Protein backbone atom coordinates (compact mmCIF):
# COMPACT_ATOMS: atom_id res chain seq x y z
CA UNK A 1 0.00 0.00 0.00
CA UNK A 2 2.79 2.44 0.89
CA UNK A 3 4.64 1.52 -2.31
CA UNK A 4 1.46 2.22 -4.32
CA UNK A 5 1.12 5.68 -2.73
CA UNK A 6 4.78 6.45 -3.41
CA UNK A 7 4.36 5.43 -7.06
CA UNK A 8 1.25 7.61 -7.43
CA UNK A 9 3.04 10.50 -5.77
CA UNK A 10 5.96 10.06 -8.17
CA UNK A 11 3.65 10.24 -11.18
CA UNK A 12 1.98 13.35 -9.78
CA UNK A 13 5.33 15.06 -9.21
CA UNK A 14 6.46 14.15 -12.75
CA UNK A 15 3.22 15.49 -14.24
CA UNK A 16 3.42 18.74 -12.31
CA UNK A 17 7.07 19.18 -13.24
CA UNK A 18 6.28 18.79 -16.95
CA UNK A 19 3.18 20.99 -16.61
CA UNK A 20 5.05 23.85 -14.98
CA UNK A 21 7.91 23.66 -17.47
CA UNK A 22 5.89 23.33 -20.71
CA UNK A 23 2.90 25.60 -20.09
CA UNK A 24 4.76 28.78 -19.06
CA UNK A 25 7.16 28.37 -21.97
CA UNK A 26 4.29 28.94 -24.38
CA UNK A 27 4.85 25.65 -26.15
CA UNK A 28 1.91 23.69 -24.82
CA UNK A 29 0.37 21.39 -27.40
CA UNK A 30 -3.20 22.62 -27.37
CA UNK A 31 -5.15 23.31 -30.51
CA UNK A 32 -8.69 23.39 -31.83
CA UNK A 33 -10.61 21.24 -34.30
CA UNK A 34 -12.98 23.28 -36.46
CA UNK A 35 -15.60 21.54 -38.59
CA UNK A 36 -18.22 23.13 -40.79
CA UNK A 37 -21.04 20.62 -40.44
CA UNK A 38 -23.32 22.45 -38.02
CA UNK A 39 -26.77 23.97 -38.08
CA UNK A 40 -25.79 27.25 -36.40
CA UNK A 41 -22.27 28.24 -37.36
CA UNK A 42 -20.60 31.24 -35.80
CA UNK A 43 -19.17 33.82 -38.21
CA UNK A 44 -15.56 32.84 -38.98
CA UNK A 45 -14.28 36.29 -37.98
CA UNK A 46 -15.74 35.81 -34.49
CA UNK A 47 -14.25 32.34 -34.12
CA UNK A 48 -10.79 33.50 -35.21
CA UNK A 49 -11.02 36.44 -32.80
CA UNK A 50 -11.89 34.03 -29.95
CA UNK A 51 -9.01 31.73 -30.89
CA UNK A 52 -6.53 34.61 -30.82
CA UNK A 53 -7.91 36.09 -27.59
CA UNK A 54 -7.62 32.72 -25.87
CA UNK A 55 -4.07 32.04 -27.05
CA UNK A 56 -4.68 29.17 -29.48
CA UNK A 57 -1.93 28.83 -32.06
CA UNK A 58 -2.88 25.58 -33.79
CA UNK A 59 -6.03 24.73 -35.69
CA UNK A 60 -7.23 21.66 -37.54
CA UNK A 61 -9.75 22.50 -40.26
CA UNK A 62 -11.96 19.72 -41.57
CA UNK A 63 -12.84 21.71 -44.69
CA UNK A 64 -11.20 24.56 -46.60
CA UNK A 65 -14.17 26.91 -46.38
CA UNK A 66 -13.37 30.18 -48.17
CA UNK A 67 -14.85 32.36 -45.40
CA UNK A 68 -12.81 30.56 -42.74
CA UNK A 69 -9.62 30.79 -44.78
CA UNK A 70 -10.24 34.52 -45.35
CA UNK A 71 -10.71 35.05 -41.61
CA UNK A 72 -7.42 33.24 -40.89
CA UNK A 73 -5.37 35.39 -43.28
CA UNK A 74 -2.67 37.39 -41.57
CA UNK A 75 -2.94 35.53 -38.25
CA UNK A 76 -0.18 33.50 -36.62
CA UNK A 77 -2.49 30.51 -36.22
CA UNK A 78 -0.93 27.39 -37.74
CA UNK A 79 -3.46 25.43 -39.78
CA UNK A 80 -3.63 21.71 -40.47
CA UNK A 81 -6.05 21.34 -43.37
CA UNK A 82 -7.92 18.08 -43.95
CA UNK A 83 -9.07 16.94 -47.35
CA UNK A 84 -12.71 15.99 -46.69
CA UNK A 85 -13.48 12.26 -46.58
CA UNK A 86 -16.06 12.61 -49.35
CA UNK A 87 -13.31 13.79 -51.73
CA UNK A 88 -10.75 11.07 -51.02
CA UNK A 89 -11.91 8.68 -53.74
CA UNK A 90 -11.91 11.40 -56.40
CA UNK A 91 -8.53 12.74 -55.40
CA UNK A 92 -6.92 9.30 -55.13
CA UNK A 93 -8.11 8.37 -58.65
CA UNK A 94 -7.31 11.64 -60.38
CA UNK A 95 -3.99 13.46 -60.06
CA UNK A 96 -5.64 16.40 -61.83
CA UNK A 97 -8.35 16.57 -59.14
CA UNK A 98 -5.65 16.41 -56.44
CA UNK A 99 -3.66 19.21 -58.09
CA UNK A 100 -6.79 21.30 -58.42
CA UNK A 101 -7.77 20.81 -54.76
CA UNK A 102 -4.27 21.69 -53.56
CA UNK A 103 -4.12 24.80 -55.73
CA UNK A 104 -7.57 26.07 -54.71
CA UNK A 105 -7.29 25.26 -51.00
CA UNK A 106 -3.59 25.42 -50.13
CA UNK A 107 -1.35 27.10 -52.71
CA UNK A 108 -3.66 30.07 -53.23
CA UNK A 109 -3.32 30.95 -49.51
CA UNK A 110 0.46 30.51 -49.19
CA UNK A 111 1.87 34.00 -49.37
CA UNK A 112 3.03 36.66 -46.94
CA UNK A 113 -0.08 37.73 -45.06
CA UNK A 114 -1.96 34.62 -46.18
CA UNK A 115 -2.90 31.56 -44.14
CA UNK A 116 -0.17 29.75 -42.22
CA UNK A 117 -0.91 26.24 -43.54
CA UNK A 118 1.56 23.83 -41.99
CA UNK A 119 0.11 20.52 -43.13
CA UNK A 120 -2.53 19.02 -45.41
CA UNK A 121 -3.89 15.61 -44.50
CA UNK A 122 -6.13 13.06 -46.15
CA UNK A 123 -9.42 12.65 -44.34
CA UNK A 124 -10.56 13.48 -40.85
CA UNK A 125 -9.15 10.56 -38.89
CA UNK A 126 -5.49 11.47 -38.43
CA UNK A 127 -4.06 12.17 -35.03
CA UNK A 128 -2.49 15.51 -34.27
CA UNK A 129 0.89 13.92 -33.54
CA UNK A 130 2.12 15.10 -36.94
CA UNK A 131 1.10 18.65 -36.16
CA UNK A 132 3.10 19.08 -32.96
XYZ file of C-alpha atoms in Angstrom:
132
model
C 0.000 0.000 0.000
C 2.795 2.439 0.894
C 4.635 1.521 -2.310
C 1.457 2.221 -4.317
C 1.119 5.683 -2.733
C 4.781 6.453 -3.409
C 4.355 5.432 -7.059
C 1.248 7.611 -7.429
C 3.036 10.499 -5.768
C 5.961 10.061 -8.166
C 3.653 10.241 -11.182
C 1.980 13.349 -9.781
C 5.333 15.060 -9.215
C 6.457 14.151 -12.754
C 3.217 15.490 -14.235
C 3.417 18.745 -12.308
C 7.069 19.178 -13.243
C 6.277 18.787 -16.954
C 3.176 20.985 -16.614
C 5.052 23.853 -14.981
C 7.913 23.658 -17.473
C 5.892 23.325 -20.706
C 2.901 25.602 -20.086
C 4.757 28.784 -19.059
C 7.165 28.371 -21.972
C 4.292 28.939 -24.381
C 4.845 25.647 -26.154
C 1.905 23.694 -24.822
C 0.369 21.389 -27.402
C -3.201 22.618 -27.371
C -5.153 23.312 -30.506
C -8.686 23.395 -31.832
C -10.612 21.238 -34.297
C -12.980 23.278 -36.461
C -15.598 21.539 -38.593
C -18.216 23.132 -40.788
C -21.042 20.618 -40.438
C -23.320 22.453 -38.024
C -26.771 23.970 -38.077
C -25.788 27.249 -36.397
C -22.273 28.239 -37.361
C -20.604 31.241 -35.802
C -19.167 33.819 -38.206
C -15.563 32.838 -38.983
C -14.284 36.291 -37.984
C -15.740 35.811 -34.491
C -14.254 32.341 -34.121
C -10.794 33.505 -35.214
C -11.016 36.435 -32.800
C -11.894 34.032 -29.954
C -9.014 31.729 -30.891
C -6.528 34.613 -30.822
C -7.914 36.087 -27.588
C -7.620 32.716 -25.874
C -4.066 32.038 -27.049
C -4.683 29.167 -29.480
C -1.933 28.832 -32.062
C -2.884 25.579 -33.786
C -6.034 24.733 -35.694
C -7.233 21.665 -37.543
C -9.755 22.505 -40.261
C -11.963 19.722 -41.574
C -12.835 21.712 -44.694
C -11.197 24.565 -46.595
C -14.169 26.907 -46.383
C -13.374 30.183 -48.167
C -14.852 32.358 -45.397
C -12.810 30.562 -42.735
C -9.624 30.788 -44.784
C -10.237 34.520 -45.349
C -10.713 35.048 -41.608
C -7.423 33.241 -40.889
C -5.371 35.391 -43.277
C -2.674 37.390 -41.566
C -2.942 35.528 -38.249
C -0.182 33.501 -36.616
C -2.489 30.510 -36.225
C -0.928 27.390 -37.743
C -3.457 25.427 -39.778
C -3.633 21.714 -40.474
C -6.054 21.337 -43.372
C -7.918 18.082 -43.953
C -9.072 16.940 -47.348
C -12.712 15.987 -46.686
C -13.482 12.263 -46.576
C -16.056 12.606 -49.354
C -13.309 13.792 -51.730
C -10.749 11.073 -51.018
C -11.915 8.681 -53.741
C -11.914 11.398 -56.400
C -8.525 12.743 -55.396
C -6.922 9.297 -55.131
C -8.115 8.372 -58.646
C -7.313 11.638 -60.378
C -3.989 13.459 -60.063
C -5.638 16.399 -61.835
C -8.348 16.574 -59.139
C -5.649 16.408 -56.438
C -3.662 19.209 -58.086
C -6.789 21.301 -58.422
C -7.774 20.813 -54.757
C -4.268 21.690 -53.564
C -4.121 24.798 -55.730
C -7.569 26.069 -54.706
C -7.287 25.264 -51.000
C -3.588 25.419 -50.129
C -1.354 27.098 -52.707
C -3.655 30.070 -53.229
C -3.325 30.955 -49.510
C 0.456 30.506 -49.188
C 1.872 34.001 -49.373
C 3.028 36.663 -46.937
C -0.075 37.726 -45.056
C -1.960 34.620 -46.178
C -2.902 31.561 -44.138
C -0.165 29.750 -42.216
C -0.912 26.239 -43.536
C 1.565 23.832 -41.988
C 0.111 20.525 -43.128
C -2.534 19.021 -45.406
C -3.887 15.613 -44.499
C -6.133 13.057 -46.146
C -9.416 12.654 -44.337
C -10.560 13.479 -40.852
C -9.147 10.557 -38.895
C -5.493 11.468 -38.432
C -4.056 12.173 -35.026
C -2.494 15.512 -34.272
C 0.895 13.920 -33.538
C 2.118 15.102 -36.945
C 1.101 18.654 -36.157
C 3.102 19.081 -32.962
